[in-house]
RNA sequence: AGGCAAGUAGCUCAGGGGGAGAGCGCCAUCCUGACGCGGUGGAUGUCCAGGGUUCAAAUCCCUGCUUGCCUACCA
């Protein structure tokens, strides 16, 4: 076998680049459109084209890559579909800011040239994140990379829009929407963030139109009164019952407005009367519809008072507020103010206060779509994991409101609707019409608006696979197997994909949805640029290597829990990488002269049998963990096996076979096991640490002819199950640990070799220990080990008990009586507590009558063990006390 | 205001009806031939509180407290 050498330490920076290029060159990430193998597919949550990799992306994509690599190794025809989102508002903002530096606005450029500029920007600066995903090791099928604005996806968008329109699922109407005065566009309900604002409640007097008196209304937005068209009270409110139908004078505007009755009004809030501004408040708008009230828009799209606002025309909304208040005071209309905390909606993009505004927008009728999307989850066609999110999903879906899909932007999919100047016909088509089908006129104007970015993302699971064409890829990979995403876009994205997938494809877009938590800092706070607590994933990769970083994310992804990240943790797993590297150095040294073709001449040693059962357990745990998306459990199984079983025990136990006086045949057998176990260990590690495992794999194989990423994922080998060997080895390990314990507790120098005596309980016990005495001698560092049955406890020893075995460690030189006494008393204390608890249980009549037989038996065995241990320790202690008297 | 989740070692968290676990940190000790990014040993817990179910509760149920998040938004 070729000589293999590893450097002093793993060099992530070098290996990562080299191996990723190697994978790409060999097209290992590429999925087949058609294959004998069963398909497994995931679509990436497309990052914004303007995006930079943050911790959320890092977590999300690491988890996807772990599953994808796992499934690929299991032999599935595995597709991870990558791509990006055009991110309407964000991208337009970026390019507008660029223009601003040049002193021009998008309006100076005009629509067409502006869009050209955006594309230019995209080609030059967009998609930085794609390269960042590559640094994470993501094994996406880059040959299929898509963009929501590319030709195929745009085609899909038009197709779906037209279909929805023709089926009466899309309508246009004047409705109150959330308007961002800075972005100059409507945004959906989901895109509004509420923030608490310490403000005031202003109480304003509205005098009755006829005769004496007044009605007092309270408001948080006095400036909107300019557009008031009614005052509402509760129909059952005795105070106002006789006023309903009468009129009040709207101060400052000097206008008569009616008093109406509506159950929406809360009687015990403020005066029980509320001013109604249909154009500036969603609830007021709804009431206006119920009562046929006039709708007067007084605030324009930039947040300024328009000509309907009288003398306040031209003032921005905050300035107008001040002036309105001043004028109300001047006119003695102000009754008073009180401090008031309330929530103000803000644009999620630019944090500008939302201005609810009435305008013409396009909507999707969502209820019928939601109904089916709910049913799919109820029927388990799509499983949401962890299940607790199902309730949230159902709740939102049940209370869903129509989706406003038009945006007053330029960057995006322009709405495929044309208006004929000649006859006023509305044309909705997938291809640009050149004349009106009604009147033949050629003067057609396309709708100015574009679609919400999420409209195209909602089609992602099938549009990326080529729909509306019936491609082979679509047939093979839809419905996709799994979606992994953060719970924060459950509504934005997951729910909408569900609705669109079912509507268009007549089938759910994915079988499983795994929702992971958010990444927070070590204090549990959300990472954000403004707080300055965000950790840059790329910096972590530079510092600790991708493998350590990925492993950390996986290890801390417990279902339903936030990931609290700190650099120290990543460093800890860098140590793990180092440990694996060093174990590999030892392994390669041990395997240097291994002849694979030599016949097997001796049976496996006890450690060989033991490590194989442990490896089986690891395979089982890791496979189960990944199948159930319990990333923390799977990672813990990897860590435990490699560090605590392979390194701590097996590599140490097998050292004598390599360095000691073992026969060539015994060495050969040890090499065979080591070689096999090591190889499987690398494969188990691969999904989590792709680079390290590949590097070691190729070193082991002596070439890059085969990649670990397309090797077969290990399965449990039933011929390795060996319960007897497992418990035998563990008994020996316990003896070793007990001796080490005495060493530590009694402060016996590690360099001092000990002559240990063991009193075996029976012949079998004696034979087992004698057969395996070399392991004990080596690992406990003994000079000699004497085993006898029913040995009388010698003087001047420290005593330990494990199961049926008594261990006596002679104390060198002056016997440290008080030290041993303390140690024994401590042990005795522990055992007597166990003993008491156990015997109490067995003395309980109800326990014996009702508990399961195997539980009772177990308790009885425990009692025996405790009793034996207690007796031995107590005897030792008595003897010691006798000595000290 | 409703909903969800969580409260377990100093910290971060697993576990989930029958002997309290891990990692990190801490203490002691060790240049044993892969690794000090290491080895070996050790200490540490009213499993949030109160009630209930059960032979048996950290685990299941109820109540409360605390924390986090989500949804809705009332002038």
mmCIF file of C-alpha atoms in Angstrom, chain A residues 443-742:
data_model
loop_
_atom_site.group_PDB
_atom_site.id
_atom_site.type_symbol
_atom_site.label_atom_id
_atom_site.label_comp_id
_atom_site.label_asym_id
_atom_site.label_seq_id
_atom_site.Cartn_x
_atom_site.Cartn_y
_atom_site.Cartn_z
ATOM 1 C CA UNK A 443 -52.777 52.195 -29.257
ATOM 2 C CA UNK A 444 -52.302 49.883 -26.302
ATOM 3 C CA UNK A 445 -50.886 50.845 -22.906
ATOM 4 C CA UNK A 446 -49.454 48.186 -20.595
ATOM 5 C CA UNK A 447 -50.289 48.432 -16.901
ATOM 6 C CA UNK A 448 -47.541 50.420 -15.187
ATOM 7 C CA UNK A 449 -47.225 48.172 -12.151
ATOM 8 C CA UNK A 450 -45.057 45.139 -11.526
ATOM 9 C CA UNK A 451 -45.837 42.080 -9.464
ATOM 10 C CA UNK A 452 -44.830 41.447 -5.880
ATOM 11 C CA UNK A 453 -41.516 39.591 -5.860
ATOM 12 C CA UNK A 454 -43.125 36.829 -3.822
ATOM 13 C CA UNK A 455 -45.485 36.170 -6.713
ATOM 14 C CA UNK A 456 -42.609 34.750 -8.717
ATOM 15 C CA UNK A 457 -41.023 33.066 -5.682
ATOM 16 C CA UNK A 458 -44.327 31.319 -5.085
ATOM 17 C CA UNK A 459 -43.823 29.485 -8.384
ATOM 18 C CA UNK A 460 -40.187 28.579 -7.623
ATOM 19 C CA UNK A 461 -40.599 24.795 -7.050
ATOM 20 C CA UNK A 462 -41.954 24.261 -10.563
ATOM 21 C CA UNK A 463 -40.854 27.312 -12.538
ATOM 22 C CA UNK A 464 -37.219 26.385 -11.907
ATOM 23 C CA UNK A 465 -37.881 22.935 -13.323
ATOM 24 C CA UNK A 466 -39.035 24.369 -16.634
ATOM 25 C CA UNK A 467 -42.788 24.816 -16.203
ATOM 26 C CA UNK A 468 -44.951 25.610 -18.202
ATOM 27 C CA UNK A 469 -43.034 23.238 -20.422
ATOM 28 C CA UNK A 470 -43.607 19.647 -19.388
ATOM 29 C CA UNK A 471 -39.916 18.921 -18.958
ATOM 30 C CA UNK A 472 -38.333 15.685 -17.877
ATOM 31 C CA UNK A 473 -36.866 17.462 -14.880
ATOM 32 C CA UNK A 474 -40.319 18.579 -13.824
ATOM 33 C CA UNK A 475 -41.623 15.053 -14.105
ATOM 34 C CA UNK A 476 -38.697 13.647 -12.167
ATOM 35 C CA UNK A 477 -38.360 16.193 -9.386
ATOM 36 C CA UNK A 478 -41.855 17.615 -8.721
ATOM 37 C CA UNK A 479 -43.172 17.472 -6.063
ATOM 38 C CA UNK A 480 -39.865 18.190 -4.409
ATOM 39 C CA UNK A 481 -38.948 16.032 -1.457
ATOM 40 C CA UNK A 482 -38.079 18.633 1.103
ATOM 41 C CA UNK A 483 -37.946 22.337 1.761
ATOM 42 C CA UNK A 484 -35.642 23.693 4.432
ATOM 43 C CA UNK A 485 -36.215 27.256 5.463
ATOM 44 C CA UNK A 486 -36.488 29.603 8.421
ATOM 45 C CA UNK A 487 -39.827 29.878 10.142
ATOM 46 C CA UNK A 488 -39.817 33.618 9.519
ATOM 47 C CA UNK A 489 -40.883 33.111 5.910
ATOM 48 C CA UNK A 490 -43.530 30.505 6.585
ATOM 49 C CA UNK A 491 -46.222 32.933 5.417
ATOM 50 C CA UNK A 492 -44.268 34.997 2.938
ATOM 51 C CA UNK A 493 -43.035 32.080 0.999
ATOM 52 C CA UNK A 494 -43.921 28.570 2.153
ATOM 53 C CA UNK A 495 -47.649 29.210 2.376
ATOM 54 C CA UNK A 496 -47.690 30.916 -1.012
ATOM 55 C CA UNK A 497 -45.730 28.124 -2.670
ATOM 56 C CA UNK A 498 -48.221 25.690 -1.208
ATOM 57 C CA UNK A 499 -51.128 27.628 -2.679
ATOM 58 C CA UNK A 500 -49.569 28.161 -6.080
ATOM 59 C CA UNK A 501 -48.164 24.670 -6.317
ATOM 60 C CA UNK A 502 -51.529 23.094 -5.669
ATOM 61 C CA UNK A 503 -53.307 25.563 -7.960
ATOM 62 C CA UNK A 504 -50.951 25.218 -10.910
ATOM 63 C CA UNK A 505 -49.531 21.714 -10.578
ATOM 64 C CA UNK A 506 -52.507 20.100 -8.854
ATOM 65 C CA UNK A 507 -50.024 18.712 -6.383
ATOM 66 C CA UNK A 508 -48.171 19.981 -3.327
ATOM 67 C CA UNK A 509 -44.750 21.539 -3.979
ATOM 68 C CA UNK A 510 -42.939 19.487 -1.332
ATOM 69 C CA UNK A 511 -43.438 16.454 0.839
ATOM 70 C CA UNK A 512 -41.629 17.760 3.894
ATOM 71 C CA UNK A 513 -41.081 21.264 5.134
ATOM 72 C CA UNK A 514 -38.412 21.559 7.795
ATOM 73 C CA UNK A 515 -38.485 24.899 9.558
ATOM 74 C CA UNK A 516 -35.369 25.848 11.437
ATOM 75 C CA UNK A 517 -34.872 28.527 14.008
ATOM 76 C CA UNK A 518 -33.046 31.812 13.950
ATOM 77 C CA UNK A 519 -29.380 32.333 14.634
ATOM 78 C CA UNK A 520 -28.807 34.563 17.628
ATOM 79 C CA UNK A 521 -25.764 35.726 19.497
ATOM 80 C CA UNK A 522 -24.590 34.049 22.687
ATOM 81 C CA UNK A 523 -26.927 36.249 24.737
ATOM 82 C CA UNK A 524 -29.885 35.119 22.712
ATOM 83 C CA UNK A 525 -30.343 38.386 20.893
ATOM 84 C CA UNK A 526 -31.191 38.584 17.246
ATOM 85 C CA UNK A 527 -28.151 39.442 15.206
ATOM 86 C CA UNK A 528 -28.376 42.756 13.473
ATOM 87 C CA UNK A 529 -26.052 45.257 11.924
ATOM 88 C CA UNK A 530 -27.407 48.088 14.045
ATOM 89 C CA UNK A 531 -26.769 46.190 17.278
ATOM 90 C CA UNK A 532 -23.290 45.345 16.082
ATOM 91 C CA UNK A 533 -23.592 41.793 17.348
ATOM 92 C CA UNK A 534 -23.705 40.068 13.998
ATOM 93 C CA UNK A 535 -21.069 37.496 13.202
ATOM 94 C CA UNK A 536 -19.887 37.344 9.605
ATOM 95 C CA UNK A 537 -19.974 33.721 8.450
ATOM 96 C CA UNK A 538 -17.164 34.285 5.985
ATOM 97 C CA UNK A 539 -14.948 35.571 8.738
ATOM 98 C CA UNK A 540 -15.693 32.430 10.733
ATOM 99 C CA UNK A 541 -14.847 30.298 7.715
ATOM 100 C CA UNK A 542 -11.564 32.150 7.288
ATOM 101 C CA UNK A 543 -10.752 31.750 10.942
ATOM 102 C CA UNK A 544 -11.859 28.220 11.718
ATOM 103 C CA UNK A 545 -12.489 26.559 8.392
ATOM 104 C CA UNK A 546 -15.768 25.650 6.742
ATOM 105 C CA UNK A 547 -15.956 22.187 8.297
ATOM 106 C CA UNK A 548 -15.729 23.393 11.877
ATOM 107 C CA UNK A 549 -18.230 26.136 11.123
ATOM 108 C CA UNK A 550 -20.721 23.791 9.515
ATOM 109 C CA UNK A 551 -20.398 21.252 12.282
ATOM 110 C CA UNK A 552 -21.113 23.930 14.872
ATOM 111 C CA UNK A 553 -24.292 25.009 13.109
ATOM 112 C CA UNK A 554 -25.473 21.445 12.813
ATOM 113 C CA UNK A 555 -24.622 20.572 16.393
ATOM 114 C CA UNK A 556 -26.669 23.486 17.695
ATOM 115 C CA UNK A 557 -29.716 22.945 15.517
ATOM 116 C CA UNK A 558 -32.149 21.317 17.875
ATOM 117 C CA UNK A 559 -35.726 21.378 16.683
ATOM 118 C CA UNK A 560 -37.671 24.384 17.787
ATOM 119 C CA UNK A 561 -34.688 26.061 19.371
ATOM 120 C CA UNK A 562 -32.788 29.114 18.372
ATOM 121 C CA UNK A 563 -29.146 28.665 17.498
ATOM 122 C CA UNK A 564 -26.993 30.660 19.867
ATOM 123 C CA UNK A 565 -23.692 31.116 18.235
ATOM 124 C CA UNK A 566 -20.391 32.350 19.530
ATOM 125 C CA UNK A 567 -16.930 32.091 18.014
ATOM 126 C CA UNK A 568 -15.750 30.028 21.003
ATOM 127 C CA UNK A 569 -18.052 27.210 19.996
ATOM 128 C CA UNK A 570 -16.769 27.197 16.488
ATOM 129 C CA UNK A 571 -13.266 27.102 17.869
ATOM 130 C CA UNK A 572 -14.232 24.071 19.915
ATOM 131 C CA UNK A 573 -15.181 22.199 16.766
ATOM 132 C CA UNK A 574 -11.994 23.343 15.091
ATOM 133 C CA UNK A 575 -10.304 21.337 17.831
ATOM 134 C CA UNK A 576 -12.452 18.421 16.774
ATOM 135 C CA UNK A 577 -11.196 18.812 13.217
ATOM 136 C CA UNK A 578 -7.673 18.768 14.594
ATOM 137 C CA UNK A 579 -8.419 15.661 16.613
ATOM 138 C CA UNK A 580 -9.672 13.848 13.526
ATOM 139 C CA UNK A 581 -6.586 14.977 11.634
ATOM 140 C CA UNK A 582 -4.278 13.585 14.263
ATOM 141 C CA UNK A 583 -6.184 10.360 14.615
ATOM 142 C CA UNK A 584 -5.796 10.047 10.864
ATOM 143 C CA UNK A 585 -2.053 10.518 11.131
ATOM 144 C CA UNK A 586 -1.893 7.662 13.579
ATOM 145 C CA UNK A 587 -4.194 5.553 11.440
ATOM 146 C CA UNK A 588 -2.129 6.075 8.307
ATOM 147 C CA UNK A 589 1.036 5.253 10.190
ATOM 148 C CA UNK A 590 -0.540 2.060 11.486
ATOM 149 C CA UNK A 591 -1.754 1.094 8.045
ATOM 150 C CA UNK A 592 1.495 1.828 6.278
ATOM 151 C CA UNK A 593 2.426 -1.792 5.664
ATOM 152 C CA UNK A 594 -1.097 -3.128 5.487
ATOM 153 C CA UNK A 595 -1.602 -5.769 2.836
ATOM 154 C CA UNK A 596 -5.275 -5.824 1.940
ATOM 155 C CA UNK A 597 -4.955 -8.973 -0.116
ATOM 156 C CA UNK A 598 -3.480 -11.057 2.688
ATOM 157 C CA UNK A 599 -5.876 -13.743 3.897
ATOM 158 C CA UNK A 600 -7.592 -13.385 7.250
ATOM 159 C CA UNK A 601 -5.827 -15.784 9.556
ATOM 160 C CA UNK A 602 -6.852 -14.786 13.075
ATOM 161 C CA UNK A 603 -10.216 -13.778 14.470
ATOM 162 C CA UNK A 604 -11.028 -10.237 15.550
ATOM 163 C CA UNK A 605 -9.708 -9.148 18.910
ATOM 164 C CA UNK A 606 -12.071 -7.960 21.599
ATOM 165 C CA UNK A 607 -11.472 -4.256 20.848
ATOM 166 C CA UNK A 608 -12.067 -4.990 17.155
ATOM 167 C CA UNK A 609 -15.411 -6.577 17.903
ATOM 168 C CA UNK A 610 -16.293 -3.792 20.279
ATOM 169 C CA UNK A 611 -15.519 -0.897 17.933
ATOM 170 C CA UNK A 612 -17.567 -2.554 15.226
ATOM 171 C CA UNK A 613 -20.655 -2.722 17.411
ATOM 172 C CA UNK A 614 -20.086 0.894 18.341
ATOM 173 C CA UNK A 615 -19.718 1.826 14.693
ATOM 174 C CA UNK A 616 -22.992 0.092 13.937
ATOM 175 C CA UNK A 617 -24.649 2.126 16.637
ATOM 176 C CA UNK A 618 -23.177 5.311 15.192
ATOM 177 C CA UNK A 619 -24.413 4.462 11.697
ATOM 178 C CA UNK A 620 -27.852 3.829 13.118
ATOM 179 C CA UNK A 621 -27.977 7.017 15.178
ATOM 180 C CA UNK A 622 -26.655 9.263 12.437
ATOM 181 C CA UNK A 623 -28.984 7.829 9.803
ATOM 182 C CA UNK A 624 -31.996 8.099 12.061
ATOM 183 C CA UNK A 625 -31.030 11.601 13.158
ATOM 184 C CA UNK A 626 -30.740 12.853 9.592
ATOM 185 C CA UNK A 627 -33.897 11.095 8.465
ATOM 186 C CA UNK A 628 -35.780 12.904 11.188
ATOM 187 C CA UNK A 629 -33.957 16.218 10.735
ATOM 188 C CA UNK A 630 -32.512 16.024 14.239
ATOM 189 C CA UNK A 631 -29.236 17.601 13.276
ATOM 190 C CA UNK A 632 -27.980 17.982 16.834
ATOM 191 C CA UNK A 633 -28.476 14.300 17.563
ATOM 192 C CA UNK A 634 -26.796 13.233 14.352
ATOM 193 C CA UNK A 635 -23.811 15.520 14.990
ATOM 194 C CA UNK A 636 -23.528 14.354 18.579
ATOM 195 C CA UNK A 637 -23.406 10.741 17.374
ATOM 196 C CA UNK A 638 -20.568 11.613 14.987
ATOM 197 C CA UNK A 639 -18.679 13.412 17.719
ATOM 198 C CA UNK A 640 -19.194 10.739 20.307
ATOM 199 C CA UNK A 641 -18.109 7.916 18.061
ATOM 200 C CA UNK A 642 -14.999 9.596 16.714
ATOM 201 C CA UNK A 643 -13.721 11.177 19.871
ATOM 202 C CA UNK A 644 -14.960 9.059 22.730
ATOM 203 C CA UNK A 645 -15.065 5.641 21.166
ATOM 204 C CA UNK A 646 -12.584 5.586 18.334
ATOM 205 C CA UNK A 647 -9.898 7.906 19.728
ATOM 206 C CA UNK A 648 -10.293 7.526 23.475
ATOM 207 C CA UNK A 649 -10.551 3.765 23.468
ATOM 208 C CA UNK A 650 -10.091 1.905 20.258
ATOM 209 C CA UNK A 651 -6.937 3.592 19.024
ATOM 210 C CA UNK A 652 -5.407 3.171 22.478
ATOM 211 C CA UNK A 653 -6.558 -0.432 22.907
ATOM 212 C CA UNK A 654 -5.156 -1.416 19.543
ATOM 213 C CA UNK A 655 -1.746 0.209 19.999
ATOM 214 C CA UNK A 656 -0.169 -2.979 21.383
ATOM 215 C CA UNK A 657 -1.198 -4.775 18.208
ATOM 216 C CA UNK A 658 0.904 -2.291 16.274
ATOM 217 C CA UNK A 659 3.823 -1.570 18.590
ATOM 218 C CA UNK A 660 3.757 -4.411 21.063
ATOM 219 C CA UNK A 661 4.780 -7.967 20.823
ATOM 220 C CA UNK A 662 1.759 -8.985 18.812
ATOM 221 C CA UNK A 663 2.194 -11.512 16.049
ATOM 222 C CA UNK A 664 2.168 -10.381 12.379
ATOM 223 C CA UNK A 665 -1.206 -12.068 12.015
ATOM 224 C CA UNK A 666 -2.628 -10.142 14.937
ATOM 225 C CA UNK A 667 -1.297 -6.916 13.515
ATOM 226 C CA UNK A 668 -2.803 -7.787 10.167
ATOM 227 C CA UNK A 669 -6.196 -8.358 11.799
ATOM 228 C CA UNK A 670 -6.004 -5.062 13.672
ATOM 229 C CA UNK A 671 -5.088 -3.283 10.457
ATOM 230 C CA UNK A 672 -8.045 -4.789 8.681
ATOM 231 C CA UNK A 673 -10.476 -3.534 11.301
ATOM 232 C CA UNK A 674 -8.856 -0.131 11.571
ATOM 233 C CA UNK A 675 -8.927 0.307 7.836
ATOM 234 C CA UNK A 676 -12.581 -0.626 7.576
ATOM 235 C CA UNK A 677 -13.750 1.364 10.565
ATOM 236 C CA UNK A 678 -11.747 4.419 9.566
ATOM 237 C CA UNK A 679 -13.198 4.457 6.078
ATOM 238 C CA UNK A 680 -16.766 4.219 7.311
ATOM 239 C CA UNK A 681 -16.083 6.893 9.879
ATOM 240 C CA UNK A 682 -15.056 9.272 7.088
ATOM 241 C CA UNK A 683 -18.240 8.554 5.190
ATOM 242 C CA UNK A 684 -20.377 9.226 8.248
ATOM 243 C CA UNK A 685 -18.528 12.485 8.694
ATOM 244 C CA UNK A 686 -18.867 13.618 5.117
ATOM 245 C CA UNK A 687 -22.271 15.341 5.124
ATOM 246 C CA UNK A 688 -21.143 17.471 8.063
ATOM 247 C CA UNK A 689 -17.505 18.064 7.165
ATOM 248 C CA UNK A 690 -17.273 17.623 3.418
ATOM 249 C CA UNK A 691 -13.793 19.028 2.920
ATOM 250 C CA UNK A 692 -11.906 17.300 5.708
ATOM 251 C CA UNK A 693 -13.540 13.980 4.932
ATOM 252 C CA UNK A 694 -12.761 14.237 1.228
ATOM 253 C CA UNK A 695 -9.167 15.198 1.879
ATOM 254 C CA UNK A 696 -8.648 12.232 4.191
ATOM 255 C CA UNK A 697 -10.542 9.898 1.883
ATOM 256 C CA UNK A 698 -8.315 10.699 -1.032
ATOM 257 C CA UNK A 699 -5.242 10.312 1.142
ATOM 258 C CA UNK A 700 -6.511 6.946 2.294
ATOM 259 C CA UNK A 701 -7.259 5.845 -1.249
ATOM 260 C CA UNK A 702 -4.015 7.258 -2.502
ATOM 261 C CA UNK A 703 -5.735 9.010 -5.414
ATOM 262 C CA UNK A 704 -8.568 11.341 -6.367
ATOM 263 C CA UNK A 705 -10.060 8.770 -8.662
ATOM 264 C CA UNK A 706 -13.052 8.285 -6.418
ATOM 265 C CA UNK A 707 -14.781 10.931 -4.383
ATOM 266 C CA UNK A 708 -16.215 10.271 -0.971
ATOM 267 C CA UNK A 709 -19.252 12.345 -1.913
ATOM 268 C CA UNK A 710 -20.433 9.749 -4.405
ATOM 269 C CA UNK A 711 -19.471 6.764 -2.280
ATOM 270 C CA UNK A 712 -22.194 4.668 -0.707
ATOM 271 C CA UNK A 713 -23.400 5.857 2.679
ATOM 272 C CA UNK A 714 -22.730 3.180 5.326
ATOM 273 C CA UNK A 715 -25.464 0.859 6.495
ATOM 274 C CA UNK A 716 -25.565 -1.236 9.638
ATOM 275 C CA UNK A 717 -23.796 -4.583 9.256
ATOM 276 C CA UNK A 718 -25.687 -7.212 11.184
ATOM 277 C CA UNK A 719 -22.648 -9.504 11.242
ATOM 278 C CA UNK A 720 -20.979 -6.927 13.453
ATOM 279 C CA UNK A 721 -23.599 -7.158 16.181
ATOM 280 C CA UNK A 722 -21.928 -8.798 19.151
ATOM 281 C CA UNK A 723 -23.573 -8.113 22.464
ATOM 282 C CA UNK A 724 -21.282 -10.473 24.348
ATOM 283 C CA UNK A 725 -18.126 -8.785 23.085
ATOM 284 C CA UNK A 726 -19.630 -5.412 23.835
ATOM 285 C CA UNK A 727 -20.323 -6.159 27.482
ATOM 286 C CA UNK A 728 -17.052 -8.017 27.918
ATOM 287 C CA UNK A 729 -15.098 -5.048 26.600
ATOM 288 C CA UNK A 730 -17.094 -2.669 28.728
ATOM 289 C CA UNK A 731 -16.340 -4.703 31.831
ATOM 290 C CA UNK A 732 -12.629 -4.457 31.058
ATOM 291 C CA UNK A 733 -13.007 -0.739 30.435
ATOM 292 C CA UNK A 734 -14.667 -0.339 33.808
ATOM 293 C CA UNK A 735 -11.778 -2.047 35.521
ATOM 294 C CA UNK A 736 -9.347 0.288 33.749
ATOM 295 C CA UNK A 737 -11.376 3.338 34.736
ATOM 296 C CA UNK A 738 -11.535 2.193 38.354
ATOM 297 C CA UNK A 739 -7.776 1.840 38.569
ATOM 298 C CA UNK A 740 -7.278 5.229 36.928
ATOM 299 C CA UNK A 741 -9.741 6.672 39.394
ATOM 300 C CA UNK A 742 -7.730 5.391 42.343
#
